[in-house]
Amino acid sequence: MICLGIESTAHTFGIGIMDDKGNVFANVKDSYTTKKGGIIPSKAADHHAKLCGDVIKEALDKAELSMKDIGIISYSMSPGIGHTLRIGAFAARSLALKYNKPLIGINHCIAHLTIGEALTGAKDPVLLYASGANTQIIAYEGGKYRIFGETLDIGVGNFLDSVAREMGLGFPGGPKLYELSLKGKKFIELPYSVKGMDVSFGGLLTNLKQKINSGKYINEDLAYSTQETVFAMLLEVSERAMAHCGKKELLLGGGVACNLRLQEMAKRMCRDRKAKCFILENQFNVDNGAMIAWQGILQFNSGERTEIKDAVIDPYQRTDEVEVNWK
Ligand code: ATP
Ligand code: FE2
């Protein structure tokens, strides 16, 4: 059984094609970018609407398949930016109607976890999902995927992008800040903001902006100290979630999981507590269609179908609202 998955929760319009054995035949994307500033929802939606046909064609070509080989269509139903989600849902309904295929709407955050299980061999991990807009610690517990901790304000990726922007490094800032951090030598104490199982970055961002503009510090040291501080915060709550659930596996996901220093710190924490650390290839960390295709297969195999009339979007759906029938 082959599924074509459509991702459109934010910047990225992605198409993934996978089969039920976990083979990835294609994972193609095109992302809306801006030179300055953040995402403009209507512009991102225009980008997706303009390119969706091309990305679908490119994925089918890469997979050397045609629509008749596709058994299921899945799409990101939630959560995300309404404008962009609507384009993905529209594309999914159109393909399902035109080619008479079953349709499944899925939750994007859960897909970040299940693609990790499919491709790394993790069995029951705690997911540290660290992307631009999202920062959540998710694990399966008591019949649902639950959020054990999360950001109280902005996502860690958006935070890193803002720090980089303040330093004049350009967008996306995460990778640029990482490059700069390699030249940092001195650790500068920064506000460490863990509240219970949650984290926050707003106060830290204000503090950093003051430090960047004070002329007293060099950006290399600030980049290094920023990473050390926020990754320690993320791993502290991840470790506590692992201890609380008695889980022995950590999986990294989301764009920030591409960061080699975060990966190194995560591996170290796991080694210290005799747990396993699973890290995906970058193409499966960032938003991607393959994870949507895989989650579509899981839900299809558990008997789920989304009727065309119900194939809408749910921008604010929480991870623990999802009924889990596929476990
Ligand atoms: P979501 O909709 O899941 O929130 P997103 O639209 O923010 O996702 P992603 O591709 O998951 O998209 O993540 C993008 C973020 O990842 C950006 O903030 C970017 O700076 C950050 N990022 C990418 N590579 C690195 C890196 N090497 N180090 C740190 N941050 C990185
Ligand atoms: Fe994501």
Coordinates of C-alpha atoms and ligand atoms in Angstrom, one line a residue:
M1 CA 0.0 0.0 0.0
I2 CA 1.4 3.4 -1.1
C3 CA 0.4 6.7 0.4
L4 CA 1.0 10.2 -0.9
G5 CA 1.2 12.6 2.0
I6 CA 0.7 16.4 1.8
E7 CA 2.4 18.8 4.3
S8 CA 1.4 22.4 4.4
T9 CA 1.3 23.5 8.1
A10 CA 3.6 26.6 7.6
H11 CA 6.4 27.6 5.3
T12 CA 6.8 24.2 3.6
F13 CA 4.7 22.6 0.9
G14 CA 5.9 19.0 0.9
I15 CA 4.9 15.8 -0.8
G16 CA 6.1 12.4 0.5
I17 CA 5.4 9.0 -1.0
M18 CA 5.9 6.0 1.2
D19 CA 4.8 2.4 1.4
D20 CA 3.6 0.4 4.4
K21 CA 7.0 -1.2 4.8
G22 CA 8.6 2.1 5.6
N23 CA 10.2 2.7 2.2
V24 CA 10.4 6.4 1.2
F25 CA 10.0 6.7 -2.6
A26 CA 10.0 10.5 -2.6
N27 CA 10.2 13.4 -0.1
V28 CA 10.0 16.6 -2.0
K29 CA 9.3 20.1 -0.8
D30 CA 9.3 23.8 -1.7
S31 CA 9.5 26.3 1.1
Y32 CA 8.2 29.9 1.2
T33 CA 11.0 32.2 2.3
T34 CA 11.4 35.9 3.1
K35 CA 14.5 38.0 3.0
K36 CA 13.5 39.9 6.1
G37 CA 10.9 39.3 8.9
G38 CA 8.6 36.4 9.5
I39 CA 6.0 34.5 7.6
I40 CA 3.1 36.3 6.0
P41 CA 0.3 33.7 6.1
S42 CA -1.5 34.8 2.9
K43 CA 1.8 35.0 1.0
A44 CA 2.8 31.5 2.2
A45 CA -0.6 30.3 1.1
D46 CA -0.1 31.9 -2.4
H47 CA 3.3 30.2 -2.6
H48 CA 1.7 26.8 -1.8
A49 CA -1.2 27.3 -4.2
K50 CA 1.2 28.3 -7.0
L51 CA 3.6 25.4 -6.5
C52 CA 1.5 22.5 -5.3
G53 CA 1.0 21.0 -8.8
D54 CA 4.7 21.1 -9.6
V55 CA 5.7 19.6 -6.2
I56 CA 3.2 16.7 -6.6
K57 CA 4.5 16.0 -10.1
E58 CA 8.1 16.2 -9.0
A59 CA 7.4 13.7 -6.2
L60 CA 5.6 11.2 -8.5
D61 CA 8.5 11.5 -11.1
K62 CA 11.1 10.9 -8.4
A63 CA 9.2 7.9 -7.1
E64 CA 8.7 6.7 -10.8
L65 CA 5.0 6.3 -10.0
S66 CA 1.7 7.6 -11.3
M67 CA -1.5 8.5 -9.5
K68 CA -2.9 5.0 -10.3
D69 CA -0.1 3.4 -8.1
I70 CA -1.1 5.5 -5.1
G71 CA -3.5 3.8 -2.7
I72 CA -4.2 6.6 -0.1
I73 CA -3.9 10.4 0.1
S74 CA -3.1 11.9 3.5
Y75 CA -2.7 15.5 4.5
S76 CA -1.8 17.7 7.5
M77 CA -5.2 18.6 9.0
S78 CA -3.7 20.2 12.1
P79 CA -2.2 22.2 13.8
G80 CA -0.8 25.1 11.8
I81 CA -1.5 28.3 9.9
G82 CA -5.1 28.3 8.7
H83 CA -4.2 29.9 5.3
T84 CA -1.6 27.3 4.4
L85 CA -3.3 24.3 5.9
R86 CA -6.3 25.1 3.6
I87 CA -4.2 24.8 0.5
G88 CA -3.0 21.3 1.5
A89 CA -6.5 20.2 2.4
F90 CA -7.8 21.5 -0.9
A91 CA -5.1 19.7 -2.9
A92 CA -5.8 16.5 -0.9
R93 CA -9.6 16.6 -1.6
S94 CA -9.0 17.4 -5.3
L95 CA -6.7 14.4 -5.7
A96 CA -9.0 12.1 -3.7
L97 CA -12.0 13.1 -5.8
K98 CA -10.3 13.1 -9.2
Y99 CA -8.5 9.7 -8.7
N100 CA -11.1 8.2 -6.3
K101 CA -8.7 7.5 -3.5
P102 CA -9.4 7.2 0.3
L103 CA -8.4 10.2 2.3
I104 CA -6.9 10.7 5.8
G105 CA -6.4 13.9 7.7
I106 CA -3.7 13.8 10.3
N107 CA -2.0 15.6 13.1
H108 CA 1.4 17.1 12.1
C109 CA 3.0 16.9 15.6
I110 CA 2.3 13.2 16.1
A111 CA 3.7 12.5 12.6
H112 CA 7.1 14.0 13.7
L113 CA 7.2 11.2 16.3
T114 CA 5.9 8.3 14.3
I115 CA 8.2 8.9 11.3
G116 CA 11.0 8.6 13.9
E117 CA 9.8 5.2 15.0
A118 CA 9.5 4.1 11.4
L119 CA 12.9 5.2 10.3
T120 CA 15.1 4.8 13.3
G121 CA 13.8 1.8 15.1
A122 CA 12.8 3.7 18.2
K123 CA 9.9 1.8 19.9
D124 CA 8.4 4.2 22.4
P125 CA 10.4 7.4 22.6
V126 CA 10.0 10.7 24.2
L127 CA 10.0 13.2 21.3
L128 CA 11.8 16.6 21.7
Y129 CA 10.0 18.4 18.9
A130 CA 11.9 21.6 18.4
S131 CA 11.0 23.6 15.3
G132 CA 10.4 27.2 14.4
A133 CA 6.9 27.6 15.7
N134 CA 6.7 24.6 18.0
T135 CA 8.6 23.4 21.1
Q136 CA 7.0 20.4 22.8
I137 CA 8.0 17.3 24.6
I138 CA 5.6 14.6 23.5
A139 CA 5.2 10.9 24.4
Y140 CA 2.6 8.2 24.2
E141 CA 1.1 7.5 27.6
G142 CA -2.3 6.3 28.8
G143 CA -3.7 5.8 25.3
K144 CA -2.9 9.2 23.9
Y145 CA 0.1 11.2 22.7
R146 CA 0.6 13.8 25.5
I147 CA 2.5 17.0 25.8
F148 CA 4.7 16.8 28.9
G149 CA 6.2 20.2 28.5
E150 CA 6.2 23.0 26.0
T151 CA 7.2 26.6 25.3
L152 CA 5.1 29.2 27.1
D153 CA 5.8 31.8 24.5
I154 CA 7.7 31.4 21.2
G155 CA 9.2 28.3 19.6
V156 CA 12.9 27.7 20.0
G157 CA 13.6 28.0 16.3
N158 CA 11.8 31.4 16.1
F159 CA 13.8 32.4 19.1
L160 CA 17.1 31.5 17.5
D161 CA 16.0 33.2 14.3
S162 CA 15.3 36.4 16.3
V163 CA 18.7 36.3 18.0
A164 CA 20.4 35.8 14.7
R165 CA 18.3 38.7 13.2
E166 CA 19.4 41.0 16.0
M167 CA 23.0 40.1 15.2
G168 CA 22.4 40.8 11.5
L169 CA 23.0 37.2 10.4
G170 CA 19.9 36.8 8.1
F171 CA 17.3 34.1 7.9
P172 CA 17.0 31.2 8.8
G173 CA 19.1 32.1 11.7
G174 CA 19.5 28.8 13.5
P175 CA 22.2 27.4 11.2
K176 CA 24.0 30.8 11.0
L177 CA 24.0 31.1 14.8
Y178 CA 25.4 27.5 15.0
E179 CA 28.3 28.5 12.7
L180 CA 29.1 31.5 14.8
S181 CA 28.8 29.5 18.1
L182 CA 31.8 27.3 16.9
K183 CA 34.0 30.4 17.3
G184 CA 32.7 31.3 20.8
K185 CA 35.0 30.6 23.7
K186 CA 33.6 32.3 26.7
F187 CA 30.3 31.2 28.4
I188 CA 28.2 34.2 29.3
E189 CA 25.6 33.6 32.0
L190 CA 22.1 34.1 30.6
P191 CA 18.6 33.8 32.1
Y192 CA 17.7 30.1 32.3
S193 CA 13.9 29.8 32.1
V194 CA 12.4 26.4 33.0
K195 CA 9.1 26.6 34.7
G196 CA 7.9 23.2 35.9
M197 CA 7.9 21.2 32.7
D198 CA 7.7 24.2 30.5
V199 CA 10.3 26.5 29.0
S200 CA 10.1 30.2 27.9
F201 CA 12.3 32.3 25.7
G202 CA 10.8 35.8 25.7
G203 CA 12.8 37.1 28.7
L204 CA 16.0 35.5 27.4
L205 CA 15.4 37.2 24.0
T206 CA 15.0 40.6 25.6
N207 CA 18.2 40.0 27.7
L208 CA 20.1 38.9 24.7
K209 CA 19.0 41.9 22.6
Q210 CA 20.4 44.2 25.4
K211 CA 23.6 42.3 25.5
I212 CA 24.1 42.2 21.7
N213 CA 23.6 46.0 21.5
S214 CA 25.6 46.9 24.6
G215 CA 29.0 46.5 22.8
K216 CA 30.3 44.6 25.9
Y217 CA 30.3 41.1 24.3
I218 CA 31.3 39.5 21.1
N219 CA 28.5 37.8 19.1
E220 CA 30.5 34.5 18.9
D221 CA 30.4 34.2 22.7
L222 CA 26.8 35.1 22.8
A223 CA 25.9 32.6 20.1
Y224 CA 27.7 29.9 21.9
S225 CA 26.2 30.8 25.3
T226 CA 22.7 31.0 23.8
Q227 CA 22.9 27.5 22.4
E228 CA 24.3 26.0 25.6
T229 CA 21.6 27.7 27.6
V230 CA 18.5 26.9 25.6
F231 CA 19.6 23.4 24.6
A232 CA 20.2 22.6 28.3
M233 CA 16.7 23.9 29.1
L234 CA 15.2 21.7 26.4
L235 CA 17.1 18.6 27.5
E236 CA 16.3 19.2 31.2
V237 CA 12.6 18.9 30.5
S238 CA 13.1 16.1 28.1
E239 CA 15.1 14.1 30.7
R240 CA 12.4 14.7 33.3
A241 CA 9.7 13.5 30.9
M242 CA 11.8 10.3 30.3
A243 CA 12.2 9.8 34.0
H244 CA 8.5 10.4 34.7
C245 CA 7.3 8.0 32.0
G246 CA 10.1 5.5 32.6
K247 CA 11.0 5.7 28.9
K248 CA 14.5 4.8 27.7
E249 CA 14.5 6.5 24.4
L250 CA 14.7 10.0 23.2
L251 CA 13.9 11.1 19.6
L252 CA 14.8 14.5 18.2
G253 CA 12.5 16.2 15.7
G254 CA 11.8 19.6 14.1
G255 CA 14.1 21.9 12.2
V256 CA 16.2 22.7 15.3
A257 CA 17.0 19.0 15.7
C258 CA 19.4 19.5 12.7
N259 CA 21.7 21.4 15.1
L260 CA 24.8 19.3 15.8
R261 CA 25.4 20.8 19.2
L262 CA 21.8 19.9 20.3
Q263 CA 22.4 16.4 18.9
E264 CA 25.7 16.1 20.9
M265 CA 24.1 17.3 24.1
A266 CA 21.1 15.0 23.7
K267 CA 23.4 12.0 23.1
R268 CA 25.4 12.8 26.2
M269 CA 22.3 13.1 28.4
C270 CA 21.0 9.7 27.1
R271 CA 24.4 8.1 27.6
D272 CA 24.5 9.3 31.2
R273 CA 21.1 7.8 31.9
K274 CA 21.6 4.6 29.9
A275 CA 19.0 5.6 27.4
K276 CA 19.1 5.6 23.6
C277 CA 19.1 8.7 21.5
F278 CA 17.6 8.6 18.0
I279 CA 18.4 11.2 15.4
L280 CA 16.8 11.4 12.0
E281 CA 18.3 12.6 8.7
N282 CA 17.7 16.4 8.3
Q283 CA 15.1 15.9 5.6
F284 CA 12.9 14.1 8.1
N285 CA 13.6 16.6 10.9
V286 CA 12.2 19.6 9.1
D287 CA 8.6 19.7 8.0
N288 CA 8.2 17.0 5.3
G289 CA 5.6 15.1 3.3
A290 CA 7.1 11.7 4.1
M291 CA 6.0 11.8 7.8
I292 CA 2.5 12.8 6.7
A293 CA 2.4 9.8 4.3
W294 CA 3.6 7.4 7.0
Q295 CA 1.0 8.7 9.5
G296 CA -1.6 8.3 6.8
I297 CA -0.7 4.6 6.4
L298 CA -0.9 4.0 10.1
Q299 CA -4.3 5.5 10.4
F300 CA -5.6 3.8 7.2
N301 CA -4.4 0.4 8.4
S302 CA -6.4 1.0 11.7
G303 CA -9.5 1.4 9.6
E304 CA -9.7 5.2 9.6
R305 CA -11.0 7.2 6.7
T306 CA -11.8 11.0 6.4
E307 CA -14.9 11.6 4.2
I308 CA -14.5 14.4 1.7
K309 CA -17.1 16.5 3.5
D310 CA -15.1 16.2 6.7
A311 CA -11.8 16.8 5.1
V312 CA -11.4 20.3 6.6
I313 CA -8.6 21.7 8.8
D314 CA -8.2 22.2 12.5
P315 CA -5.5 24.8 13.1
Y316 CA -5.6 24.6 16.9
Q317 CA -6.0 20.9 17.5
R318 CA -3.9 19.8 20.5
T319 CA -1.8 16.6 20.3
D320 CA -3.7 14.9 23.2
E321 CA -7.1 15.5 21.5
V322 CA -6.3 12.9 18.8
E323 CA -8.0 9.6 19.2
V324 CA -5.2 6.9 18.8
N325 CA -6.6 3.8 17.0
W326 CA -3.4 2.7 15.4
K327 CA -1.4 1.5 18.4
Ligands
ATP1 P1 6.7 23.7 12.4 O1 5.5 24.1 11.5 O2 6.8 22.3 12.7 O3 6.8 24.6 13.6 P2 8.7 25.2 10.9 O4 7.8 25.7 9.8 O5 9.2 26.1 11.9 O6 8.0 23.9 11.6 P3 11.1 23.5 10.5 O7 11.7 23.3 9.2 O8 10.7 22.4 11.3 O9 9.9 24.5 10.1 O10 12.1 24.4 11.4 C1 12.7 25.6 11.0 C2 13.5 26.2 12.1 O11 14.6 25.3 12.3 C3 14.0 27.6 11.9 O12 13.8 28.3 13.0 C4 15.5 27.3 11.7 O13 16.3 28.4 12.2 C5 15.8 26.1 12.6 N1 17.0 25.4 12.2 C6 17.3 24.7 11.0 N2 18.5 24.2 11.1 C7 19.0 24.5 12.3 C8 20.3 24.3 12.9 N3 21.3 23.7 12.3 N4 20.4 24.8 14.2 C9 19.5 25.5 14.8 N5 18.3 25.7 14.2 C10 18.1 25.3 13.0
FE2_2 FE 6.9 20.5 12.1

